[in-house]
PDB file of C-alpha atoms (C1' of nucleotides) in Angstrom:
ATOM      1  CA  UNK C 259     -25.392   2.417 -22.173  1.00 47.00           C
ATOM      2  CA  UNK C 260     -25.271   2.924 -25.992  1.00 61.00           C
ATOM      3  CA  UNK C 261     -26.345  -0.046 -28.215  1.00 91.00           C
ATOM      4  CA  UNK C 262     -23.404  -1.789 -29.695  1.00 92.00           C
ATOM      5  CA  UNK C 263     -25.366  -1.271 -33.056  1.00 96.00           C
ATOM      6  CA  UNK C 264     -24.978   2.538 -32.759  1.00 96.00           C
ATOM      7  CA  UNK C 265     -21.396   2.274 -31.527  1.00 97.00           C
ATOM      8  CA  UNK C 266     -20.320  -0.101 -34.278  1.00 97.00           C
ATOM      9  CA  UNK C 267     -22.020   2.360 -36.731  1.00 97.00           C
ATOM     10  CA  UNK C 268     -20.377   5.458 -35.473  1.00 96.00           C
ATOM     11  CA  UNK C 269     -16.884   3.570 -35.820  1.00 97.00           C
ATOM     12  CA  UNK C 270     -17.405   2.690 -39.410  1.00 97.00           C
ATOM     13  CA  UNK C 271     -18.738   6.010 -40.264  1.00 97.00           C
ATOM     14  CA  UNK C 272     -15.036   7.159 -39.517  1.00 96.00           C
ATOM     15  CA  UNK C 273     -13.096   4.463 -40.493  1.00 96.00           C
ATOM     16  CA  UNK C 274     -11.512   3.953 -44.003  1.00 95.00           C
ATOM     17  CA  UNK C 275     -14.437   3.895 -46.622  1.00 94.00           C
ATOM     18  CA  UNK C 276     -13.577  -0.088 -47.152  1.00 97.00           C
ATOM     19  CA  UNK C 277     -13.591  -2.074 -44.169  1.00 97.00           C
ATOM     20  CA  UNK C 278     -13.800  -5.626 -43.356  1.00 98.00           C
ATOM     21  CA  UNK C 279     -15.837  -7.299 -40.162  1.00 98.00           C
ATOM     22  CA  UNK C 280     -12.533  -8.137 -38.670  1.00 97.00           C
ATOM     23  CA  UNK C 281     -10.976  -4.915 -39.081  1.00 97.00           C
ATOM     24  CA  UNK C 282     -13.919  -2.969 -37.827  1.00 98.00           C
ATOM     25  CA  UNK C 283     -13.847  -5.375 -34.893  1.00 97.00           C
ATOM     26  CA  UNK C 284     -10.093  -4.247 -34.115  1.00 96.00           C
ATOM     27  CA  UNK C 285     -10.827  -0.866 -34.388  1.00 96.00           C
ATOM     28  CA  UNK C 286     -13.973  -0.956 -32.178  1.00 96.00           C
ATOM     29  CA  UNK C 287     -11.880  -2.819 -29.639  1.00 95.00           C
ATOM     30  CA  UNK C 288      -9.717  -0.141 -28.572  1.00 95.00           C
ATOM     31  CA  UNK C 289     -12.434   1.375 -27.070  1.00 93.00           C
ATOM     32  CA  UNK C 290     -14.465  -1.655 -26.128  1.00 93.00           C
ATOM     33  CA  UNK C 291     -12.292  -4.486 -25.527  1.00 93.00           C
ATOM     34  CA  UNK C 292     -15.124  -7.148 -24.864  1.00 93.00           C
ATOM     35  CA  UNK C 293     -16.802  -6.644 -28.230  1.00 96.00           C
ATOM     36  CA  UNK C 294     -17.644  -9.857 -29.810  1.00 97.00           C
ATOM     37  CA  UNK C 295     -17.258 -10.721 -33.398  1.00 97.00           C
ATOM     38  CA  UNK C 296     -20.702 -12.285 -33.339  1.00 97.00           C
ATOM     39  CA  UNK C 297     -21.989  -8.949 -32.283  1.00 97.00           C
ATOM     40  CA  UNK C 298     -19.945  -7.072 -35.227  1.00 98.00           C
ATOM     41  CA  UNK C 299     -21.623  -9.649 -37.791  1.00 98.00           C
ATOM     42  CA  UNK C 300     -25.107  -9.201 -36.257  1.00 97.00           C
ATOM     43  CA  UNK C 301     -25.188  -5.398 -36.300  1.00 97.00           C
ATOM     44  CA  UNK C 302     -23.614  -5.059 -39.758  1.00 98.00           C
ATOM     45  CA  UNK C 303     -25.971  -7.024 -41.443  1.00 97.00           C
ATOM     46  CA  UNK C 304     -28.824  -5.504 -39.666  1.00 96.00           C
ATOM     47  CA  UNK C 305     -27.447  -2.039 -40.823  1.00 97.00           C
ATOM     48  CA  UNK C 306     -27.246  -3.481 -44.257  1.00 96.00           C
ATOM     49  CA  UNK C 307     -31.109  -4.611 -43.990  1.00 95.00           C
ATOM     50  CA  UNK C 308     -32.012  -1.137 -42.795  1.00 94.00           C
ATOM     51  CA  UNK C 309     -29.721   0.454 -45.747  1.00 95.00           C
ATOM     52  CA  UNK C 310     -27.144   2.167 -43.968  1.00 96.00           C
ATOM     53  CA  UNK C 311     -24.567   0.407 -45.444  1.00 97.00           C
ATOM     54  CA  UNK C 312     -23.545  -1.819 -48.499  1.00 97.00           C
ATOM     55  CA  UNK C 313     -21.861  -5.128 -48.134  1.00 97.00           C
ATOM     56  CA  UNK C 314     -19.727  -6.125 -50.870  1.00 97.00           C
ATOM     57  CA  UNK C 315     -18.981  -9.899 -51.242  1.00 97.00           C
ATOM     58  CA  UNK C 316     -16.248 -11.240 -53.208  1.00 96.00           C
ATOM     59  CA  UNK C 317     -15.372 -14.806 -53.903  1.00 95.00           C
ATOM     60  CA  UNK C 318     -12.326 -15.625 -51.946  1.00 93.00           C
ATOM     61  CA  UNK C 319     -11.966 -12.776 -49.575  1.00 96.00           C
ATOM     62  CA  UNK C 320     -13.985 -11.486 -46.463  1.00 97.00           C
ATOM     63  CA  UNK C 321     -16.983  -9.099 -47.148  1.00 98.00           C
ATOM     64  CA  UNK C 322     -16.214  -5.410 -47.338  1.00 97.00           C
ATOM     65  CA  UNK C 323     -18.675  -3.083 -45.704  1.00 98.00           C
ATOM     66  CA  UNK C 324     -19.131   0.470 -47.642  1.00 97.00           C
ATOM     67  CA  UNK C 325     -20.754   3.632 -46.372  1.00 96.00           C
ATOM     68  CA  UNK C 326     -21.320   4.934 -49.699  1.00 96.00           C
ATOM     69  CA  UNK C 327     -24.835   4.170 -50.983  1.00 95.00           C
ATOM     70  CA  UNK C 328     -24.863   5.601 -54.290  1.00 95.00           C
ATOM     71  CA  UNK C 329     -24.401   2.986 -57.077  1.00 95.00           C
ATOM     72  CA  UNK C 330     -20.848   2.185 -58.071  1.00 97.00           C
ATOM     73  CA  UNK C 331     -18.572  -0.749 -58.585  1.00 98.00           C
ATOM     74  CA  UNK C 332     -15.283  -2.118 -56.947  1.00 98.00           C
ATOM     75  CA  UNK C 333     -11.962  -2.789 -58.032  1.00 98.00           C
ATOM     76  CA  UNK C 334      -9.801  -4.569 -55.825  1.00 97.00           C
ATOM     77  CA  UNK C 335      -5.896  -5.030 -56.042  1.00 96.00           C
ATOM     78  CA  UNK C 336      -5.116  -8.913 -56.221  1.00 94.00           C
ATOM     79  CA  UNK C 337      -1.897  -7.995 -54.411  1.00 93.00           C
ATOM     80  CA  UNK C 338      -2.386  -5.945 -51.716  1.00 92.00           C
ATOM     81  CA  UNK C 339      -6.213  -6.174 -51.549  1.00 93.00           C
ATOM     82  CA  UNK C 340      -6.913  -2.290 -51.512  1.00 94.00           C
ATOM     83  CA  UNK C 341     -10.314  -1.280 -52.913  1.00 96.00           C
ATOM     84  CA  UNK C 342     -11.420   1.323 -55.133  1.00 96.00           C
ATOM     85  CA  UNK C 343     -14.915   2.734 -55.916  1.00 97.00           C
ATOM     86  CA  UNK C 344     -15.520   2.842 -59.729  1.00 97.00           C
ATOM     87  CA  UNK C 345     -18.095   4.987 -61.518  1.00 96.00           C
ATOM     88  CA  UNK C 346     -19.393   3.208 -64.477  1.00 97.00           C
ATOM     89  CA  UNK C 347     -20.529   5.909 -67.081  1.00 96.00           C
ATOM     90  CA  UNK C 348     -23.560   3.649 -67.843  1.00 95.00           C
ATOM     91  CA  UNK C 349     -26.304   1.818 -66.060  1.00 96.00           C
ATOM     92  CA  UNK C 350     -24.999  -1.596 -65.678  1.00 97.00           C
ATOM     93  CA  UNK C 351     -28.078  -3.290 -64.219  1.00 95.00           C
ATOM     94  CA  UNK C 352     -30.250  -2.185 -67.209  1.00 97.00           C
ATOM     95  CA  UNK C 353     -27.723  -3.673 -69.569  1.00 97.00           C
ATOM     96  CA  UNK C 354     -27.562  -6.843 -67.819  1.00 98.00           C
ATOM     97  CA  UNK C 355     -31.655  -6.841 -67.167  1.00 98.00           C
ATOM     98  CA  UNK C 356     -32.074  -6.424 -71.040  1.00 97.00           C
ATOM     99  CA  UNK C 357     -29.227  -9.132 -71.941  1.00 98.00           C
ATOM    100  CA  UNK C 358     -30.747 -11.766 -69.324  1.00 98.00           C
ATOM    101  CA  UNK C 359     -34.085 -11.113 -70.676  1.00 97.00           C
ATOM    102  CA  UNK C 360     -35.557 -11.358 -67.248  1.00 97.00           C
ATOM    103  CA  UNK C 361     -35.962  -9.482 -63.992  1.00 96.00           C
ATOM    104  CA  UNK C 362     -32.708  -9.532 -61.807  1.00 97.00           C
ATOM    105  CA  UNK C 363     -33.109  -9.644 -57.981  1.00 95.00           C
ATOM    106  CA  UNK C 364     -29.509  -8.786 -57.819  1.00 95.00           C
ATOM    107  CA  UNK C 365     -25.968  -8.967 -59.440  1.00 96.00           C
ATOM    108  CA  UNK C 366     -22.427  -9.070 -57.973  1.00 96.00           C
ATOM    109  CA  UNK C 367     -19.390  -7.390 -59.719  1.00 97.00           C
ATOM    110  CA  UNK C 368     -16.095  -7.285 -58.763  1.00 97.00           C
ATOM    111  CA  UNK C 369     -13.092  -6.127 -60.776  1.00 97.00           C
ATOM    112  CA  UNK C 370      -9.287  -7.154 -60.115  1.00 97.00           C
ATOM    113  CA  UNK C 371      -6.270  -5.251 -60.900  1.00 97.00           C
ATOM    114  CA  UNK C 372      -2.796  -5.098 -59.765  1.00 95.00           C
ATOM    115  CA  UNK C 373      -2.822  -1.249 -58.315  1.00 95.00           C
ATOM    116  CA  UNK C 374      -0.326   1.259 -59.357  1.00 95.00           C
ATOM    117  CA  UNK C 375       1.698   1.070 -55.967  1.00 93.00           C
ATOM    118  CA  UNK C 376       1.977  -2.716 -56.443  1.00 93.00           C
ATOM    119  CA  UNK C 377       3.031  -2.362 -60.061  1.00 93.00           C
ATOM    120  CA  UNK C 378       5.583   0.043 -59.143  1.00 92.00           C
ATOM    121  CA  UNK C 379       6.767  -2.027 -56.596  1.00 89.00           C
ATOM    122  CA  UNK C 380       7.054  -5.146 -58.857  1.00 82.00           C
ATOM    123  CA  UNK C 381       9.059  -3.090 -61.437  1.00 80.00           C
ATOM    124  CA  UNK C 382      11.628  -2.297 -58.696  1.00 83.00           C
ATOM    125  CA  UNK C 383      12.195  -5.535 -57.750  1.00 71.00           C
ATOM    126  CA  UNK C 384      12.759  -6.637 -61.412  1.00 62.00           C
TER     127      UNK C 384
ATOM    128  CA  UNK G 150      -4.872 -47.178 -64.566  1.00 46.00           C
ATOM    129  CA  UNK G 151      -6.431 -44.198 -66.007  1.00 60.00           C
ATOM    130  CA  UNK G 152      -5.582 -41.144 -63.978  1.00 90.00           C
ATOM    131  CA  UNK G 153      -8.421 -39.550 -61.792  1.00 91.00           C
ATOM    132  CA  UNK G 154      -7.574 -36.386 -63.588  1.00 96.00           C
ATOM    133  CA  UNK G 155      -8.639 -38.041 -66.984  1.00 96.00           C
ATOM    134  CA  UNK G 156     -11.386 -39.716 -65.491  1.00 96.00           C
ATOM    135  CA  UNK G 157     -12.925 -36.528 -63.707  1.00 97.00           C
ATOM    136  CA  UNK G 158     -12.490 -34.652 -66.876  1.00 97.00           C
ATOM    137  CA  UNK G 159     -14.470 -37.262 -69.126  1.00 96.00           C
ATOM    138  CA  UNK G 160     -17.204 -37.327 -66.182  1.00 97.00           C
ATOM    139  CA  UNK G 161     -17.779 -33.595 -66.174  1.00 97.00           C
ATOM    140  CA  UNK G 162     -18.000 -33.581 -70.305  1.00 97.00           C
ATOM    141  CA  UNK G 163     -20.977 -35.775 -70.272  1.00 96.00           C
ATOM    142  CA  UNK G 164     -22.544 -34.131 -66.839  1.00 96.00           C
ATOM    143  CA  UNK G 165     -24.995 -31.224 -66.789  1.00 95.00           C
ATOM    144  CA  UNK G 166     -23.222 -28.096 -68.091  1.00 94.00           C
ATOM    145  CA  UNK G 167     -22.728 -26.321 -64.475  1.00 97.00           C
ATOM    146  CA  UNK G 168     -21.940 -28.591 -61.719  1.00 97.00           C
ATOM    147  CA  UNK G 169     -20.462 -28.074 -58.067  1.00 97.00           C
ATOM    148  CA  UNK G 170     -17.537 -30.165 -57.103  1.00 98.00           C
ATOM    149  CA  UNK G 171     -19.832 -31.799 -54.701  1.00 97.00           C
ATOM    150  CA  UNK G 172     -22.095 -33.065 -57.318  1.00 97.00           C
ATOM    151  CA  UNK G 173     -19.474 -34.224 -59.797  1.00 97.00           C
ATOM    152  CA  UNK G 174     -18.287 -36.223 -56.425  1.00 97.00           C
ATOM    153  CA  UNK G 175     -21.416 -37.946 -56.355  1.00 96.00           C
ATOM    154  CA  UNK G 176     -21.651 -38.562 -60.231  1.00 96.00           C
ATOM    155  CA  UNK G 177     -17.998 -40.097 -60.086  1.00 96.00           C
ATOM    156  CA  UNK G 178     -18.667 -42.052 -57.173  1.00 95.00           C
ATOM    157  CA  UNK G 179     -21.128 -43.961 -59.003  1.00 95.00           C
ATOM    158  CA  UNK G 180     -18.211 -45.999 -60.744  1.00 93.00           C
ATOM    159  CA  UNK G 181     -15.386 -45.099 -58.296  1.00 94.00           C
ATOM    160  CA  UNK G 182     -16.607 -45.381 -54.990  1.00 93.00           C
ATOM    161  CA  UNK G 183     -13.451 -44.407 -53.029  1.00 93.00           C
ATOM    162  CA  UNK G 184     -12.761 -41.074 -55.093  1.00 96.00           C
ATOM    163  CA  UNK G 185     -11.779 -38.564 -52.471  1.00 96.00           C
ATOM    164  CA  UNK G 186     -13.234 -35.088 -52.438  1.00 97.00           C
ATOM    165  CA  UNK G 187      -9.547 -33.580 -52.368  1.00 97.00           C
ATOM    166  CA  UNK G 188      -8.973 -35.377 -55.400  1.00 97.00           C
ATOM    167  CA  UNK G 189     -11.813 -33.735 -57.278  1.00 98.00           C
ATOM    168  CA  UNK G 190     -10.984 -30.062 -55.827  1.00 98.00           C
ATOM    169  CA  UNK G 191      -7.313 -30.732 -57.084  1.00 97.00           C
ATOM    170  CA  UNK G 192      -8.002 -32.260 -60.349  1.00 97.00           C
ATOM    171  CA  UNK G 193     -10.564 -29.465 -61.109  1.00 97.00           C
ATOM    172  CA  UNK G 194      -8.283 -26.743 -60.356  1.00 97.00           C
ATOM    173  CA  UNK G 195      -5.586 -28.466 -62.441  1.00 96.00           C
ATOM    174  CA  UNK G 196      -8.165 -28.374 -65.361  1.00 96.00           C
ATOM    175  CA  UNK G 197      -8.983 -24.823 -64.868  1.00 96.00           C
ATOM    176  CA  UNK G 198      -5.143 -23.974 -64.855  1.00 94.00           C
ATOM    177  CA  UNK G 199      -4.886 -25.687 -68.331  1.00 94.00           C
ATOM    178  CA  UNK G 200      -7.812 -23.884 -69.616  1.00 95.00           C
ATOM    179  CA  UNK G 201     -10.133 -26.808 -70.057  1.00 96.00           C
ATOM    180  CA  UNK G 202     -12.888 -25.523 -67.612  1.00 96.00           C
ATOM    181  CA  UNK G 203     -13.857 -22.323 -66.246  1.00 97.00           C
ATOM    182  CA  UNK G 204     -14.888 -22.043 -62.439  1.00 97.00           C
ATOM    183  CA  UNK G 205     -17.369 -19.727 -61.432  1.00 97.00           C
ATOM    184  CA  UNK G 206     -17.254 -18.299 -58.072  1.00 97.00           C
ATOM    185  CA  UNK G 207     -20.067 -16.694 -56.615  1.00 96.00           C
ATOM    186  CA  UNK G 208     -20.502 -15.313 -52.903  1.00 95.00           C
ATOM    187  CA  UNK G 209     -22.576 -17.583 -50.777  1.00 93.00           C
ATOM    188  CA  UNK G 210     -22.594 -20.384 -53.175  1.00 95.00           C
ATOM    189  CA  UNK G 211     -20.355 -23.488 -53.824  1.00 97.00           C
ATOM    190  CA  UNK G 212     -18.027 -22.594 -57.024  1.00 98.00           C
ATOM    191  CA  UNK G 213     -19.781 -24.089 -60.354  1.00 97.00           C
ATOM    192  CA  UNK G 214     -17.629 -25.627 -63.314  1.00 98.00           C
ATOM    193  CA  UNK G 215     -18.293 -24.879 -66.804  1.00 97.00           C
ATOM    194  CA  UNK G 216     -17.192 -26.649 -69.782  1.00 96.00           C
ATOM    195  CA  UNK G 217     -18.303 -24.001 -71.925  1.00 96.00           C
ATOM    196  CA  UNK G 218     -14.984 -21.730 -72.718  1.00 95.00           C
ATOM    197  CA  UNK G 219     -16.475 -19.002 -74.671  1.00 95.00           C
ATOM    198  CA  UNK G 220     -17.012 -15.717 -72.821  1.00 95.00           C
ATOM    199  CA  UNK G 221     -20.278 -15.633 -71.505  1.00 97.00           C
ATOM    200  CA  UNK G 222     -21.980 -14.484 -67.829  1.00 98.00           C
ATOM    201  CA  UNK G 223     -24.222 -16.417 -65.539  1.00 98.00           C
ATOM    202  CA  UNK G 224     -27.360 -15.787 -63.801  1.00 98.00           C
ATOM    203  CA  UNK G 225     -28.704 -18.131 -60.918  1.00 97.00           C
ATOM    204  CA  UNK G 226     -32.152 -18.176 -59.486  1.00 96.00           C
ATOM    205  CA  UNK G 227     -31.846 -17.292 -55.841  1.00 94.00           C
ATOM    206  CA  UNK G 228     -34.642 -19.866 -55.300  1.00 92.00           C
ATOM    207  CA  UNK G 229     -33.599 -23.149 -56.663  1.00 91.00           C
ATOM    208  CA  UNK G 230     -30.155 -22.715 -57.559  1.00 93.00           C
ATOM    209  CA  UNK G 231     -30.178 -23.176 -61.372  1.00 95.00           C
ATOM    210  CA  UNK G 232     -27.648 -21.572 -63.440  1.00 96.00           C
ATOM    211  CA  UNK G 233     -27.889 -20.386 -66.965  1.00 96.00           C
ATOM    212  CA  UNK G 234     -25.632 -18.910 -69.370  1.00 97.00           C
ATOM    213  CA  UNK G 235     -26.028 -15.367 -70.693  1.00 98.00           C
ATOM    214  CA  UNK G 236     -24.489 -13.754 -73.856  1.00 96.00           C
ATOM    215  CA  UNK G 237     -23.726 -10.452 -73.360  1.00 97.00           C
ATOM    216  CA  UNK G 238     -24.418  -8.449 -76.404  1.00 96.00           C
ATOM    217  CA  UNK G 239     -21.442  -5.956 -75.885  1.00 95.00           C
ATOM    218  CA  UNK G 240     -17.455  -6.522 -74.675  1.00 96.00           C
ATOM    219  CA  UNK G 241     -18.145  -6.101 -70.854  1.00 97.00           C
ATOM    220  CA  UNK G 242     -14.390  -6.592 -70.080  1.00 95.00           C
ATOM    221  CA  UNK G 243     -13.489  -3.611 -72.405  1.00 97.00           C
ATOM    222  CA  UNK G 244     -16.220  -1.693 -71.160  1.00 97.00           C
ATOM    223  CA  UNK G 245     -15.128  -2.172 -67.414  1.00 98.00           C
ATOM    224  CA  UNK G 246     -11.542  -1.685 -68.303  1.00 98.00           C
ATOM    225  CA  UNK G 247     -12.418   1.730 -69.846  1.00 97.00           C
ATOM    226  CA  UNK G 248     -14.364   2.726 -66.653  1.00 98.00           C
ATOM    227  CA  UNK G 249     -11.808   1.504 -64.123  1.00 98.00           C
ATOM    228  CA  UNK G 250      -9.009   3.587 -66.106  1.00 97.00           C
ATOM    229  CA  UNK G 251      -6.676   0.643 -65.726  1.00 97.00           C
ATOM    230  CA  UNK G 252      -5.707  -2.867 -66.624  1.00 96.00           C
ATOM    231  CA  UNK G 253      -7.924  -5.515 -65.165  1.00 97.00           C
ATOM    232  CA  UNK G 254      -6.541  -8.872 -63.895  1.00 95.00           C
ATOM    233  CA  UNK G 255     -10.025 -10.348 -64.030  1.00 95.00           C
ATOM    234  CA  UNK G 256     -13.510  -9.604 -63.139  1.00 96.00           C
ATOM    235  CA  UNK G 257     -16.217 -11.571 -61.511  1.00 96.00           C
ATOM    236  CA  UNK G 258     -20.224 -11.158 -62.306  1.00 97.00           C
ATOM    237  CA  UNK G 259     -23.143 -13.200 -61.357  1.00 97.00           C
ATOM    238  CA  UNK G 260     -26.690 -12.076 -61.968  1.00 97.00           C
ATOM    239  CA  UNK G 261     -29.628 -13.278 -59.558  1.00 97.00           C
ATOM    240  CA  UNK G 262     -33.003 -13.844 -60.382  1.00 96.00           C
ATOM    241  CA  UNK G 263     -36.042 -15.820 -59.612  1.00 95.00           C
ATOM    242  CA  UNK G 264     -36.365 -18.344 -62.716  1.00 94.00           C
ATOM    243  CA  UNK G 265     -39.494 -18.608 -64.598  1.00 94.00           C
ATOM    244  CA  UNK G 266     -40.516 -21.890 -63.159  1.00 93.00           C
ATOM    245  CA  UNK G 267     -39.926 -20.921 -59.408  1.00 93.00           C
ATOM    246  CA  UNK G 268     -42.070 -17.843 -60.267  1.00 92.00           C
ATOM    247  CA  UNK G 269     -44.875 -19.855 -61.406  1.00 91.00           C
ATOM    248  CA  UNK G 270     -44.770 -22.005 -58.418  1.00 89.00           C
ATOM    249  CA  UNK G 271     -44.646 -18.706 -56.521  1.00 81.00           C
ATOM    250  CA  UNK G 272     -48.044 -17.514 -57.901  1.00 79.00           C
ATOM    251  CA  UNK G 273     -49.672 -20.945 -57.439  1.00 82.00           C
ATOM    252  CA  UNK G 274     -48.793 -20.915 -53.950  1.00 68.00           C
ATOM    253  CA  UNK G 275     -50.708 -17.458 -53.422  1.00 60.00           C
TER     254      UNK G 275
ATOM    255  C1'  DT Q 718      14.221 -45.042 -57.214  1.00 90.16           C
ATOM    256  C1'  DT Q 719      12.783 -40.519 -57.822  1.00 90.16           C
ATOM    257  C1'  DT Q 720       8.682 -38.263 -58.594  1.00 90.16           C
ATOM    258  C1'  DT Q 721       3.885 -37.732 -59.020  1.00 90.16           C
ATOM    259  C1'  DG Q 722      -0.780 -38.701 -57.495  1.00 90.16           C
ATOM    260  C1'  DT Q 723      -4.426 -40.474 -54.340  1.00 90.16           C
ATOM    261  C1'  DG Q 724      -7.393 -41.395 -49.989  1.00 90.16           C
ATOM    262  C1'  DC Q 725      -7.798 -39.734 -45.706  1.00 90.16           C
ATOM    263  C1'  DA Q 726      -8.471 -36.647 -42.182  1.00 90.16           C
ATOM    264  C1'  DA Q 727      -7.484 -32.779 -40.357  1.00 90.16           C
ATOM    265  C1'  DA Q 728      -7.088 -27.613 -40.959  1.00 90.16           C
ATOM    266  C1'  DC Q 729      -8.767 -23.308 -42.411  1.00 90.16           C
ATOM    267  C1'  DT Q 730     -11.463 -19.039 -42.889  1.00 90.16           C
ATOM    268  C1'  DA Q 731     -15.449 -16.412 -43.011  1.00 90.16           C
ATOM    269  C1'  DT Q 732     -19.457 -16.318 -40.870  1.00 90.16           C
ATOM    270  C1'  DT Q 733     -23.473 -17.829 -38.543  1.00 90.16           C
ATOM    271  C1'  DT Q 734     -25.899 -19.704 -34.501  1.00 90.16           C
ATOM    272  C1'  DG Q 735     -27.499 -21.339 -29.922  1.00 90.16           C
ATOM    273  C1'  DC Q 736     -27.625 -20.382 -25.527  1.00 90.16           C
ATOM    274  C1'  DA Q 737     -27.603 -18.269 -21.070  1.00 90.16           C
ATOM    275  C1'  DA Q 738     -26.582 -14.213 -18.811  1.00 90.16           C
ATOM    276  C1'  DA Q 739     -27.240  -9.090 -19.104  1.00 90.16           C
ATOM    277  C1'  DC Q 740     -29.558  -5.452 -20.221  1.00 90.16           C
ATOM    278  C1'  DC Q 741     -33.534  -2.195 -21.067  1.00 90.16           C
ATOM    279  C1'  DG Q 742     -38.134  -0.374 -20.525  1.00 90.16           C
TER     280       DG Q 742
ATOM    281  C1'  DC X1041     -41.222  -8.575 -15.614  1.00 90.16           C
ATOM    282  C1'  DG X1042     -40.590  -9.754 -20.770  1.00 90.16           C
ATOM    283  C1'  DG X1043     -38.472  -8.719 -24.846  1.00 90.16           C
ATOM    284  C1'  DT X1044     -34.199  -7.592 -26.898  1.00 90.16           C
ATOM    285  C1'  DT X1045     -29.061  -7.482 -27.017  1.00 90.16           C
ATOM    286  C1'  DT X1046     -24.771  -9.343 -25.894  1.00 90.16           C
ATOM    287  C1'  DG X1047     -20.680 -12.532 -25.390  1.00 90.16           C
ATOM    288  C1'  DC X1048     -18.970 -16.582 -26.022  1.00 90.16           C
ATOM    289  C1'  DA X1049     -18.262 -20.781 -27.757  1.00 90.16           C
ATOM    290  C1'  DA X1050     -19.158 -24.163 -30.994  1.00 90.16           C
ATOM    291  C1'  DA X1051     -21.248 -25.093 -35.517  1.00 90.16           C
ATOM    292  C1'  DT X1052     -21.140 -24.788 -40.263  1.00 90.16           C
ATOM    293  C1'  DA X1053     -19.788 -24.597 -45.553  1.00 90.16           C
ATOM    294  C1'  DG X1054     -16.507 -24.960 -49.003  1.00 90.16           C
ATOM    295  C1'  DT X1055     -12.242 -25.644 -49.685  1.00 90.16           C
ATOM    296  C1'  DT X1056      -7.118 -26.595 -48.716  1.00 90.16           C
ATOM    297  C1'  DT X1057      -3.515 -29.112 -47.291  1.00 90.16           C
ATOM    298  C1'  DG X1058       0.116 -32.123 -44.844  1.00 90.16           C
ATOM    299  C1'  DC X1059       1.106 -36.700 -44.909  1.00 90.16           C
ATOM    300  C1'  DA X1060       1.767 -41.444 -45.443  1.00 90.16           C
ATOM    301  C1'  DC X1061       1.366 -44.796 -49.019  1.00 90.16           C
ATOM    302  C1'  DA X1062       0.683 -46.430 -53.784  1.00 90.16           C
ATOM    303  C1'  DA X1063       1.236 -46.055 -58.684  1.00 90.16           C
ATOM    304  C1'  DA X1064       4.016 -44.538 -62.356  1.00 90.16           C
ATOM    305  C1'  DA X1065       7.848 -43.307 -64.866  1.00 90.16           C
TER     306       DA X1065
END
DNA sequence: TTTTGTGCAAACTATTTGCAAACCG
DNA sequence: CGGTTTGCAAATAGTTTGCACAAAA
C-alpha cells in the first residue's frame, strides 16, 4: 500500500495552492475515509522538513501549507480568509538582517487586507 | 476600589518592556493574589483597543504586550525567548502596501535569531 | 436598580503526543 | 522478526467565554 505521506503529498499538489491541514484532511477523506488528523499533521511536518512544502503560520488562524517554494510573502483577507501570494521587489531578509544587526534564523511576515470581492460585497450592503 | 484595569496598566508600565499575560499575572498576584487570568486578558485587550498597549502575536509563542507605541518591529531569540525592539530605517508598511497593490488592514512581522548570549553559551558547550 | 466588572471554571482551537495495533521489508 | 507508520484518543497551550455574584453608578 502507498504510504500516507506519498498520498497526502499527491493530494496537496493537486489542491488549491494554499490549504490548511483540516481542509486537506477533508479532501483526502473523499478517497481514504479513515485517514487521521494526526497522520496529516505528522506527514505535513515531515514534508516541510524535507523542503517539499512551506508552512505559513500566522497568529490567530490555522497554518497554511504552500507548495510554492520560491521566496514570496502572503496577504490574507481578514474577512473571507483567502490567501494571495505577494512578490516583494526587494530582498526583505537582507533588509531585516541589516536593520537587526545580527543574523536571523527566520522571519515571519503576513499582511492583512479586505480583498476586492469582500470590499465590493461590503459596498453593496451599504 | 481601584479598577483592575487601572491596576494592571500601572503594573505593566513598571514591568519589563515585553511581557506575556502569564508573566504579568504573576507580577500582579504579588499584590493581588486573587486576580484572575481571564481578567488580565480582558483588560489587556481593552487597553490595546484604547491604544495604550500594543499586542505582538507571533506563531507558536504566547502574545507579548508592549508599552512602546512608536512603530518598531521585534526580534526574538529562538533559544531563550528574549525580545528586542528593532527600528527599521524605512517605512515597511508603505513598501508592503505598494508591493501588495492594495490597502493593508495590518501586517505582522517577527524576526527570529539566536541572541548573543545564547550564542556565546553555545560556543562554550562545544 | 440597571449597568459594568470580576473570579472561576469550562470551552475552544489548533496542534502534538503516547500508545497499541498494523504494516513493511 | 524489528523498525516504521498509522489511527485513535487524550493531552497540551494559549486564549476566550458564560455565568453568577459583587461593585459601582
